[in-house]
Coordinates of C-alpha atoms in Angstrom, one line a residue:
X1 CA -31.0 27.2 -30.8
X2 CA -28.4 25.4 -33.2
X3 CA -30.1 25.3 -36.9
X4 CA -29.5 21.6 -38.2
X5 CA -31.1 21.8 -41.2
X6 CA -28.9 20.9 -44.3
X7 CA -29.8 23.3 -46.9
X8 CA -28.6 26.9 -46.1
X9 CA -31.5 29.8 -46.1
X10 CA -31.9 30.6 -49.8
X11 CA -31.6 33.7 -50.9
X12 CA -34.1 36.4 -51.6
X13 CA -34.0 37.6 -55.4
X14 CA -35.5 38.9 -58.2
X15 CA -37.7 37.1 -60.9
X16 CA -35.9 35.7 -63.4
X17 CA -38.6 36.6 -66.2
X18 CA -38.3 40.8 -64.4
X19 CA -34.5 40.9 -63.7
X20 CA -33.7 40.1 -67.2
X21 CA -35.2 43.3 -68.6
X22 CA -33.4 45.4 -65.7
X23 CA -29.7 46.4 -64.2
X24 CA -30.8 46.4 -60.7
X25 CA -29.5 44.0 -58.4
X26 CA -30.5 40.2 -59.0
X27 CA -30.4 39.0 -55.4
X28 CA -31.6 41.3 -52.4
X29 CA -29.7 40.1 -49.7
X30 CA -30.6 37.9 -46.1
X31 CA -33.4 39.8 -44.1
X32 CA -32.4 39.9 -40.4
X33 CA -33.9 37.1 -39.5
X34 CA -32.6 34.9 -42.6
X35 CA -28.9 36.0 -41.4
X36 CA -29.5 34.6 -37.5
X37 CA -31.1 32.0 -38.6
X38 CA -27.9 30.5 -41.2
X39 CA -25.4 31.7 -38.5
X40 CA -26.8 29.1 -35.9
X41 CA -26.1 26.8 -38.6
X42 CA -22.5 27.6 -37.9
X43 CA -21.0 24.4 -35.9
X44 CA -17.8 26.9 -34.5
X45 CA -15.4 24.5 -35.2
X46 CA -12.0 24.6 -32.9
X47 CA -9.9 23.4 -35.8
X48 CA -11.7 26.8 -37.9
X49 CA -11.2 24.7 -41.5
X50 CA -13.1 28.2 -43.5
X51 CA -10.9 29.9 -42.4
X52 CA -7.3 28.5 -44.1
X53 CA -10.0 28.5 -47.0
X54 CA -9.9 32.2 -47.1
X55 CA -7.3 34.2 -49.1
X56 CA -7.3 36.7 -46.5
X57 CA -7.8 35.1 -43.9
X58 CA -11.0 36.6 -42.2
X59 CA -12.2 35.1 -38.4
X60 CA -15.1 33.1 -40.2
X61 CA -16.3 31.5 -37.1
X62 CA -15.7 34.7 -34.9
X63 CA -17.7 37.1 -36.8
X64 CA -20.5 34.4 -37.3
X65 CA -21.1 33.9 -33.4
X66 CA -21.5 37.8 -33.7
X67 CA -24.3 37.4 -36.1
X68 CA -26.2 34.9 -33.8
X69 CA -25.8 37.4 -31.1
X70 CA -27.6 39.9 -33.2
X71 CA -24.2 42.1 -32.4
X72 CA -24.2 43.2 -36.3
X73 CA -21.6 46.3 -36.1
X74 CA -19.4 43.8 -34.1
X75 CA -19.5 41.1 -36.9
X76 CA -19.0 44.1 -39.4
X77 CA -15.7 45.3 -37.7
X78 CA -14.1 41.9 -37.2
X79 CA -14.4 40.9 -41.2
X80 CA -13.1 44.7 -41.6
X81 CA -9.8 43.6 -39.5
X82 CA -9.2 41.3 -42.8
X83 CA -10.9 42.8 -45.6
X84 CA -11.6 46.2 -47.5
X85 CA -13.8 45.4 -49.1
X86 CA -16.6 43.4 -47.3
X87 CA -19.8 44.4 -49.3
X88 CA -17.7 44.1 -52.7
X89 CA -16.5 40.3 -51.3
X90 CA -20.1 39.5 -49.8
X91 CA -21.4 39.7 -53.4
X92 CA -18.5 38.6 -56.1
X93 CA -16.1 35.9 -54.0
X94 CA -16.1 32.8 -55.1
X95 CA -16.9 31.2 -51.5
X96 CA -18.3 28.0 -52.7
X97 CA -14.7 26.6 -54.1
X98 CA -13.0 29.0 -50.8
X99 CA -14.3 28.7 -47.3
X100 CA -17.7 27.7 -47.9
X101 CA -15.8 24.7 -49.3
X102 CA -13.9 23.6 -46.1
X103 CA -17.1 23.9 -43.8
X104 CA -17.8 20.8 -41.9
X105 CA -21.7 21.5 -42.6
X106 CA -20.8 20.4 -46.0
X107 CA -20.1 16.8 -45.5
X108 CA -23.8 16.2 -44.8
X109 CA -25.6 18.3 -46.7
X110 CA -24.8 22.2 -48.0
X111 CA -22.3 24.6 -46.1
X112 CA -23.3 27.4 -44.0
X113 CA -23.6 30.5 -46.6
X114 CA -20.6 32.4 -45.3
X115 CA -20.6 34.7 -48.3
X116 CA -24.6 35.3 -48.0
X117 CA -23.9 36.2 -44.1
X118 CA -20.3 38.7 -45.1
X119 CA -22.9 40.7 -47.5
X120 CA -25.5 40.9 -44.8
X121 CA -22.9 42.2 -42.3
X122 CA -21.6 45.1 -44.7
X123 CA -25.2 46.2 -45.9
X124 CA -25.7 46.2 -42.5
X125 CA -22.8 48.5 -41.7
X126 CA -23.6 50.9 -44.7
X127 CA -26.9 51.6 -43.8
X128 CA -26.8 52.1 -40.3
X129 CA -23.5 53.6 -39.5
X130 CA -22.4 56.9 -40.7
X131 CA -19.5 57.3 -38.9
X132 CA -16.1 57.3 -41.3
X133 CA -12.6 55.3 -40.4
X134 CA -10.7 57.2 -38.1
X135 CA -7.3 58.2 -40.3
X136 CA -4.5 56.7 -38.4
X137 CA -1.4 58.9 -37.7
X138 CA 1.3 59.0 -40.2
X139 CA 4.5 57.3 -40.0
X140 CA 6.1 59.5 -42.7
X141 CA 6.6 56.9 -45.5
X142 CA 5.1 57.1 -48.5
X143 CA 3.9 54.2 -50.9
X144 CA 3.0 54.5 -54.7
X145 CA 0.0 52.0 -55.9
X146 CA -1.1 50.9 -59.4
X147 CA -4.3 50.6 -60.2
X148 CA -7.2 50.9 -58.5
X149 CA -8.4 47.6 -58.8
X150 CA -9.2 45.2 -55.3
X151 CA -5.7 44.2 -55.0
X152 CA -4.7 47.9 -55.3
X153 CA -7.4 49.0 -53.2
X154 CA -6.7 46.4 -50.3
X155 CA -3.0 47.2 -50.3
X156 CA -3.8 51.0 -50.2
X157 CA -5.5 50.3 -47.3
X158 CA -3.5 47.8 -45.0
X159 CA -0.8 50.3 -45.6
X160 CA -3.0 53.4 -44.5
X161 CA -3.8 51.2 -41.7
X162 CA -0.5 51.4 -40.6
X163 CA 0.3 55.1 -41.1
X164 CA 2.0 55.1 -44.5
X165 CA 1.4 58.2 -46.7
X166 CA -0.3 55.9 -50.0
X167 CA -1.4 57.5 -53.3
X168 CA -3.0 55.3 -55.8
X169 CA -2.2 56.3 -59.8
X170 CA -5.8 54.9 -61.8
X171 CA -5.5 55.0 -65.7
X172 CA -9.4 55.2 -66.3
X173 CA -11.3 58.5 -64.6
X174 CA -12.7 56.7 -61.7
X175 CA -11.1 54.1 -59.2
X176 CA -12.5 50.1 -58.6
X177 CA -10.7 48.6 -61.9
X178 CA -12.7 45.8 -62.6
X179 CA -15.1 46.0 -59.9
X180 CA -16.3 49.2 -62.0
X181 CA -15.9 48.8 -65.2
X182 CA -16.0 44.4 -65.5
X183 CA -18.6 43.2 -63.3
X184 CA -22.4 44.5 -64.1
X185 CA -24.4 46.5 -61.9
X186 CA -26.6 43.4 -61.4
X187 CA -24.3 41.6 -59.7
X188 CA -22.2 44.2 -57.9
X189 CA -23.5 47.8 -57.5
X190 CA -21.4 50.5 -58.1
X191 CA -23.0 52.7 -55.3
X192 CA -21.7 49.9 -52.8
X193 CA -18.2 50.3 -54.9
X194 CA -18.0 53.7 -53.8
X195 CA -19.0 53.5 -50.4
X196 CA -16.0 51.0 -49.9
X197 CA -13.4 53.5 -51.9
X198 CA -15.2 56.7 -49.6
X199 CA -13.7 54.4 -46.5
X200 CA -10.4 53.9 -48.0
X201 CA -10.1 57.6 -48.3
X202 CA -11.3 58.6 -44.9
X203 CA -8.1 56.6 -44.1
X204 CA -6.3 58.8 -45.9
X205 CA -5.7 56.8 -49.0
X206 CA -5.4 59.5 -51.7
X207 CA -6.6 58.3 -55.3
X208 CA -5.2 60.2 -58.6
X209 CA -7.5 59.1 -61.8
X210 CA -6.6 59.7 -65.3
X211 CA -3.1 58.8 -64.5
X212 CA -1.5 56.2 -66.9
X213 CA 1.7 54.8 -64.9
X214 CA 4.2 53.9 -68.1
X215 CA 3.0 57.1 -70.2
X216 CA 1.9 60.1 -67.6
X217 CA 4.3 59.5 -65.6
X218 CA 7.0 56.6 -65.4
X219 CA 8.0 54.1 -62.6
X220 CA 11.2 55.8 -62.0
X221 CA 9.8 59.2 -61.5
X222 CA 7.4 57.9 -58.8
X223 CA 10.9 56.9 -56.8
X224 CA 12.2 60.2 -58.0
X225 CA 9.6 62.1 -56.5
X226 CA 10.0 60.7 -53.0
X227 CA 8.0 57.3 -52.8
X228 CA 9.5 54.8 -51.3
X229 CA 8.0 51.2 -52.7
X230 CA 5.7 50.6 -55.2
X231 CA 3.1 48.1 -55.9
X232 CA 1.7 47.3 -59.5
X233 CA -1.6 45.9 -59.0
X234 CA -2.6 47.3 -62.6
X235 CA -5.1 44.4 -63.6
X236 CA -4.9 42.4 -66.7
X237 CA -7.1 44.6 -69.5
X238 CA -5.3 43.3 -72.8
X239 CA -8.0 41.5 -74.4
X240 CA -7.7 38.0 -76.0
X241 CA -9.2 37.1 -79.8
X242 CA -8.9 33.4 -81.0
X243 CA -7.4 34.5 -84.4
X244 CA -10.0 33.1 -86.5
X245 CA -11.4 34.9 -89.8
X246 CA -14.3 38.1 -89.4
X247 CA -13.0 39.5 -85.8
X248 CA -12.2 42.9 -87.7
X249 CA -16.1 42.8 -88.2
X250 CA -18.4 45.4 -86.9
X251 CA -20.2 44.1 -84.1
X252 CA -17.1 41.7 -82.6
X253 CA -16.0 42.9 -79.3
X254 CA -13.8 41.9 -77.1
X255 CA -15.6 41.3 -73.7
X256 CA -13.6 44.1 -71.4
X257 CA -14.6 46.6 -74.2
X258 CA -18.0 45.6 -74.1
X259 CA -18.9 45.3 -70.4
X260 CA -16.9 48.6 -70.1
X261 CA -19.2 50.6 -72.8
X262 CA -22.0 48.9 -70.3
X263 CA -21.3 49.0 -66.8
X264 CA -18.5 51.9 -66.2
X265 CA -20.2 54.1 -69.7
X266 CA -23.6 53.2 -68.6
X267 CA -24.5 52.2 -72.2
X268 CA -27.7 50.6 -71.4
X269 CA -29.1 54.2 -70.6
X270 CA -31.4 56.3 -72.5
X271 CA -29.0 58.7 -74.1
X272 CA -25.6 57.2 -73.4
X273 CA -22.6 59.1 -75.0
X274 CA -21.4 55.1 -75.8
X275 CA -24.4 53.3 -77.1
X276 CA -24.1 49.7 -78.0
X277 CA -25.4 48.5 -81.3
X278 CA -28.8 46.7 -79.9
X279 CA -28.5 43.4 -81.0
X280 CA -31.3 40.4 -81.9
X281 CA -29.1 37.8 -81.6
X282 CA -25.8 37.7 -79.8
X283 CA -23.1 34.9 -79.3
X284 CA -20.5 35.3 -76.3
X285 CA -17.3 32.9 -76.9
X286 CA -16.2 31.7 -73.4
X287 CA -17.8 30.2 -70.3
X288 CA -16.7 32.0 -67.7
X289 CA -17.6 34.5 -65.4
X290 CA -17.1 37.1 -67.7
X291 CA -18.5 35.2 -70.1
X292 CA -21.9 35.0 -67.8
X293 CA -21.9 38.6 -67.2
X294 CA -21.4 39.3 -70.9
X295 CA -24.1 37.7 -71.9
X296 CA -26.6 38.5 -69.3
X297 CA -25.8 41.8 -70.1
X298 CA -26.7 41.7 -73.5
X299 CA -29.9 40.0 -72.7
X300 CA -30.7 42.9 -70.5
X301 CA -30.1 44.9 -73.2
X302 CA -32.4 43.8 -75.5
X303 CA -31.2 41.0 -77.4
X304 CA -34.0 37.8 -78.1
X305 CA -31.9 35.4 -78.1
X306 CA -28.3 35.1 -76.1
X307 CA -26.4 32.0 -77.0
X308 CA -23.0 30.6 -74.7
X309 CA -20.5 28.8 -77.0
X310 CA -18.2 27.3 -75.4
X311 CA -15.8 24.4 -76.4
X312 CA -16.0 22.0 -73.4
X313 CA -19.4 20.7 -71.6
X314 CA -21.8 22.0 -68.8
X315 CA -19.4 19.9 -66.4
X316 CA -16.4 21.7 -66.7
X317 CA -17.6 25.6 -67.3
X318 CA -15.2 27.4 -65.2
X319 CA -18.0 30.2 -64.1
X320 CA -19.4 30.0 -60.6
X321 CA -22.0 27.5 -60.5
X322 CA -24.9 30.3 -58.6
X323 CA -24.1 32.7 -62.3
X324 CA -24.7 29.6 -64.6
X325 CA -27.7 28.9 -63.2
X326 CA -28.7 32.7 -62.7
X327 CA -27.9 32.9 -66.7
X328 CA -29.9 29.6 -67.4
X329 CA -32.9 31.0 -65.4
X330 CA -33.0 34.0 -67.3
X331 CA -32.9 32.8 -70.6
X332 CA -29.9 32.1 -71.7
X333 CA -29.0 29.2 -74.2
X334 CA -25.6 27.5 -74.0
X335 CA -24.2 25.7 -76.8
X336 CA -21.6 24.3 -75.1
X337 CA -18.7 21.4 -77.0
X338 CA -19.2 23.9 -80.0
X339 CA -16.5 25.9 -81.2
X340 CA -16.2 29.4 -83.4
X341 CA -14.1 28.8 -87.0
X342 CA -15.0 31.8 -88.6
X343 CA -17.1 35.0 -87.9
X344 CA -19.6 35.7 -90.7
X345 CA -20.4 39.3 -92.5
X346 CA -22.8 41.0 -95.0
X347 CA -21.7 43.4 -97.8
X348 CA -21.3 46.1 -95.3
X349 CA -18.8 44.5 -93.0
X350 CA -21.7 43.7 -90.1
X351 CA -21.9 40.5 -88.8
X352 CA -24.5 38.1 -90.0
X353 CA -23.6 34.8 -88.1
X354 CA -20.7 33.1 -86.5
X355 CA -19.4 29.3 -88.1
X356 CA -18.7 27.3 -85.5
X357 CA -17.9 23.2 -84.9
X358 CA -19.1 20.5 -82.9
X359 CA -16.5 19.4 -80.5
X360 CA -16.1 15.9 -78.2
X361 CA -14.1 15.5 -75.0
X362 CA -10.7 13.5 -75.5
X363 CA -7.5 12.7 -72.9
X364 CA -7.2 15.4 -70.2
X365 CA -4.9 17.9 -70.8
X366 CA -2.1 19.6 -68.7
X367 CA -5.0 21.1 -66.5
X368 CA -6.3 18.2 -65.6
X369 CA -9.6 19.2 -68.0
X370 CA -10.6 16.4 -70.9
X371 CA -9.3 18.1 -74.4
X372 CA -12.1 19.4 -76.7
X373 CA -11.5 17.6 -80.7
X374 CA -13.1 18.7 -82.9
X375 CA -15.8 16.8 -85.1
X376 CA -14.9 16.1 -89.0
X377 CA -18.1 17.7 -90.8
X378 CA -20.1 18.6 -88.1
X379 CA -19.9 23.1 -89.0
X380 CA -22.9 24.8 -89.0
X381 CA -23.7 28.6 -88.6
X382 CA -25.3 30.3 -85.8
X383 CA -27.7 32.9 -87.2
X384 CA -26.0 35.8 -84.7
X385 CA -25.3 40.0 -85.5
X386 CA -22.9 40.0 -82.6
X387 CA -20.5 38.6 -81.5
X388 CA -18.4 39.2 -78.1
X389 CA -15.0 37.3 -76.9
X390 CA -14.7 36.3 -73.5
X391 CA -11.9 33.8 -73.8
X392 CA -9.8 35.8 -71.2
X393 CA -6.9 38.6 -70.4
X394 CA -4.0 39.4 -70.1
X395 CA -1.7 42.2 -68.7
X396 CA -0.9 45.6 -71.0
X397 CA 2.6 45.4 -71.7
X398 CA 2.9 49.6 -70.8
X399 CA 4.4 49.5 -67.3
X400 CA 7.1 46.4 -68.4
X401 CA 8.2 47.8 -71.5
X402 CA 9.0 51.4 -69.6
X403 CA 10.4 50.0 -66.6
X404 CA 13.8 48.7 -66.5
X405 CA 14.7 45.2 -64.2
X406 CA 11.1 43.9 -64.4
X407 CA 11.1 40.4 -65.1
X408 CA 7.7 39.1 -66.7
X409 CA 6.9 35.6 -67.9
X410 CA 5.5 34.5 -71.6
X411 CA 2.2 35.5 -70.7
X412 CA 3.2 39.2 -70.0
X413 CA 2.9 38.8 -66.1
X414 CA 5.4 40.0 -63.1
X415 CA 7.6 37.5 -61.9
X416 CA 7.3 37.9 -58.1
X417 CA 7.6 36.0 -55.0
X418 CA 5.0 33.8 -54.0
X419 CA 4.8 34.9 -50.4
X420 CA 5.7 38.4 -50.9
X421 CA 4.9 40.0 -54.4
X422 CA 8.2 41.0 -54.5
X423 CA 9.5 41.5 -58.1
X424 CA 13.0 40.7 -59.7
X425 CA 13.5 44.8 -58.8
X426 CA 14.1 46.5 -55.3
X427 CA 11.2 48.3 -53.4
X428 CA 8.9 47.0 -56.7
X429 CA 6.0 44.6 -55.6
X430 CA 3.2 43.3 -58.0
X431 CA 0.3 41.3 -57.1
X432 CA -3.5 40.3 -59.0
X433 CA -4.0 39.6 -62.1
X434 CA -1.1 41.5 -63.0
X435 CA 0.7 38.4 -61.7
X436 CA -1.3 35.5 -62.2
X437 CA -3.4 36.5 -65.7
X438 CA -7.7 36.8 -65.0
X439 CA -8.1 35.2 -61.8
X440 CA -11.0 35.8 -59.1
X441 CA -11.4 39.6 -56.9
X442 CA -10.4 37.2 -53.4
X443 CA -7.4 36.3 -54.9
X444 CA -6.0 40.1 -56.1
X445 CA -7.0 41.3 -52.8
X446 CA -5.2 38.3 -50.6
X447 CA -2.1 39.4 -52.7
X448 CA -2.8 42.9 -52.0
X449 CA -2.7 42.2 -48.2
X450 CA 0.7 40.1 -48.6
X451 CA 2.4 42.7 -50.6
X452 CA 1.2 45.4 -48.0
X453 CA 2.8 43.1 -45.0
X454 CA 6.7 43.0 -47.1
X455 CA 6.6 46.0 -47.8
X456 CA 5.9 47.5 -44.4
X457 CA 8.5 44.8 -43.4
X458 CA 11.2 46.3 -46.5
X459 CA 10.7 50.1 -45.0
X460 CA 10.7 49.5 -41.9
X461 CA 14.2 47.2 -42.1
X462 CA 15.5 50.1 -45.1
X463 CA 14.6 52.7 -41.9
X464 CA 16.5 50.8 -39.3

C-alpha cells in the first residue's frame, strides 16, 4: 500500500540528555518495518529527479522499489553499482540539500528519507552477508592513489572494478582520511569505516599506510616504478587560524588537531597516549559541520558548558540542519552574530577567556550571504579555558611544491578539469577537497568516480 503521509518515519535515536555523556552512535537506524514503510512513500517517478540530485548518481527509485519488496540484498547491490561506500554515505551525506532535495514528496510536505533508507540497506548488508567482493581479473595496469580518504577510496575501487592493479599511499597509519580521523564516532563509526575499506581490499585494492607522497616517496618515482596514472585525492588537512592575538595559547586548537587527538587517538579513553586537556568551558569558532562535531565532542568529553561563536545568524549556519539541532538538543549554546578579537591568557600562557564582538548582518556578499559588521562597543569576554578553530581547511602544500607541472590556484588547490580531474600534467588527476578546499564526503567521492572513468579512458586510448 502507497504511504501518503507527509512527514517521513523519524528516526530512532538516543537521548539527548544520555548520548551527550557517550561516543556511541546518536541515531540507531530504521527497524525493518520503519524502512518498508518510508519506501512506499516513494512516488517512483519516470522523470527520477533524486537521482540528477546525486553526485554519483545511484538508481534512487530502483533500489527503493527493492526495499518495498522486502528484497534487502537486492537494494544493497544496486546502490553498490554507484557507491563504495554505502553505510559511510547512509550516515554523513548531505541528502537533504542533494536528492532528498529534488523528491517530488517534498513539494507537499517532507521528502522520502532516501539517506535514512541507503543506511538501512548497508547495515542490512553488513550484518547478514559474509560473503566478500569477488576480485575481478586484472587487466595489467597499474594506478597510484593519494590518500585514503572517500574520494580516494571510491576511485580505488571503480578502478579495481575494472581490473586495474591500484595501490593507495596513506600518510597517517590507518586508511579513511577524514572519515577516520574528522568525523566522531557518534556520528560515523569506525567499525562501519573498516568494514567498507575490508571490501575495497577483497577487490584487490592494496592500501600502504605511513606513506607520505612528497617526502617518502615523490610523484615522479611512483611513474618511475611502473604506475601508469595517478590520482591525488590527499584531502585538505592544513588548518585555518583567524590571525587574531592569543592562538599561540595553550589550549587553542585548530579543529583537525583536535577531533584527530579524539576520534582516530581515541582521546576520550581511559588511558589515551593523547589525552586532551578536560575542559569546563570551551568555545568552537565556526558553524559548520566540523564545527558541530567539535563541539559535541567536547561536550562528550566533559566540558559544562560548550558555546558556538559564529559571526553570521542561526539562518545562515552552513552545518546540516539534522547536526544543529542534534547539537542544540544536547546542550549546546550558540552565540551566533559574535565574533573572536582576541584570545585571553593567565600568567602561565593557558587560556582564561576568548574577547569576542557583536556583529549585524549588512549587504550580501559575493556568496550571496548578508556580510557580518561589526558593532562599535559592543566586546565582551566569554569566560572559556579552550578554545578550538573550525573556520575551515585547506590543502598541505607537500605534494605541489615536490611535483613539477602542477598548476594550483591561490587557495593551494589542483587546477583540474571539471569533468575529468585531470590536472595541467599528463596521466595526473586530482579530485576532493584537494580540488575544491573542505567540501562535503558525496562530493570527494562523485569526483573520485569521474577521475576513475578518464583515467580508464586515458590507459586504455595510451594502450591502443
Amino acid at each position: 500500500m502507497p504511504n501518503m503521509s507527509l512527514k517521513k518515519n523519524e528516526m530512532p535515536s538516543q537521548a539527548p540528555e544520555v548520548r551527550n555523556k557517550n561516543f556511541k552512535e546518536v541515531t540507531l537506524g530504521y527497524t525493518r518495518e520503519q524502512a518498508i514503510d518510508e519506501a512506499n512513500r516513494c512516488l517512483n517517478c519516470k522523470n527520477r529527479p533524486c537521482v540528477g540530485g546525486c553526485p554519483v548518481a545511484i538508481d534512487i527509485p530502483e533500489f527503493i522499489s527493492k526495499i518495498r519488496e522486502e528484497d534487502f540484498e537486492g537494494a544493497y547491490q544496486i546502490i553498490s553499482k554507484s557507491s563504495s561506500l554505502p553505510a559511510v554515505c547512509g550516515r554523513v551525506c548531505p541528502q537533504e540539500t542533494q536528492c532528498e532535495s529534488k523528491c517530488v514528496r517534498g513539494i507537499k510536505g517532507e521528502p522520502v528519507a532516501i539517506g535514512r533508507l541507503e543506511r538501512f540497506v548497508a547495515d542490512y548488508h553488513m550484518n547478514n552477508c559474509k560473503e566478500k567482493p569477488k576480485k575481478p581479473e586484472q587487466n595489467g595496469h597499474r594506478v597510484a592513489i593519494i590518500g585514503a580518504g572517500p574520494s580516494g577510496l571510491t576511485c580505488a575501487g571503480d578502478l579495481a572494478r575494472l581490473g586495474y592493479e591500484v595501490t593507495v599511499f596513506e600518510a597517517l597509519h590507518m586508511a579513511g582520511g577524514v572519515l577516520v580521523y574528522g568525523i566522531p564516532e557518534f556520528r560515523l563509526p569506525k567499525a562501519i569505516v573498516q568494514k567498507e575499506i575490508e571490501n575495497l581490499q577483497a577487490m584487490g585494492v592494496k592500501i600502504m599506510t605511513n606513506i607520505v607522497v612528497g617526502k617518502t616517496i615523490s610523484v615522479d618515482e611512483l611513474f618511475d616504478s611502473g604506475y601508469e596514472a595517478i590520482f591525488i585525492g590527499s584531502g585538505a588537512g592544513l588548518p585555518r587560524f583567524m590571525k587574531i592575538p592569543g592562538e599561540n595559547l595553550k589550549g587553542v586548537y585548530s579543529a583537525n588537531e583536535f577531533l584527530t587527538r579524539v576520534n582516530l587517538m581515541k582521546a576520550y579513553k581511559n588511558g589515551s597516549d593523547t589525552p586532551i586537556h578536560n575542559s569546563k568551558s570551551v568555545a568552537v569558532v565556526g558553524g559548520g559541520n566540523v564545527a558541530m562535531d567539535a563541539a559535541r565532542s567536547a561536550k562528550r568529553l566533559g566540558a559544562e558548558n560548550v558555546y558556538i561563536v559564529y559571526r553570521r545568524s542561526m539562518n545562515e549556519l552552513p552545518a546540516r540542519i539534522e547536526e544543529v539541532e542534534h547539537a542544540q538538543e544536547e546542550g549546546i549554546i550558540f552565540k551566533t552574530l559574535n565574533n573572536p578579537v582576541e584570545i585571553l591568557g593567565d600568567e602561565h600562557k593557558f587560556v582564561k577567556g576568548i574577547k569576542c564582538i557583536e556583529m549585524e548582518l549588512g549587504e550580501p556578499d559575493e556568496s550571496g550571504r548578508r556580510r557580518p559588521v561589526p558593532k562599535e562597543g559592543s566586546e565582551f569576554v566569554l569566560d572559556v579555558d579552550c578554545v578550538v578553530m573550525a573556520i575551515g581547511t585547506s590543502p598541505n602544500p607537500l605534494i605541489r611544491n615536490t611535483t613539477e607541472g602542477l598548476e594550483t590556484n591561490s587557495r593551494g588547490c589542483f587546477v583540474v578539469e571539471e569533468e575529468t580531474g585531470k590536472t595541467s600534467r599528463e596521466g595526473i588527476y586530482a579530485g576532493g577537497d584537494a580540488v575544491t578546499g573542505a567540501a562535503t564526503v558525496i562530493l570527494a567521492m562523485g569526483a573520485g568516480k569521474d577521475a576513475a572513468r578518464a583515467i580508464d579512458g586515458y590507459l586504455t586510448n595510451k594502450k591502443n
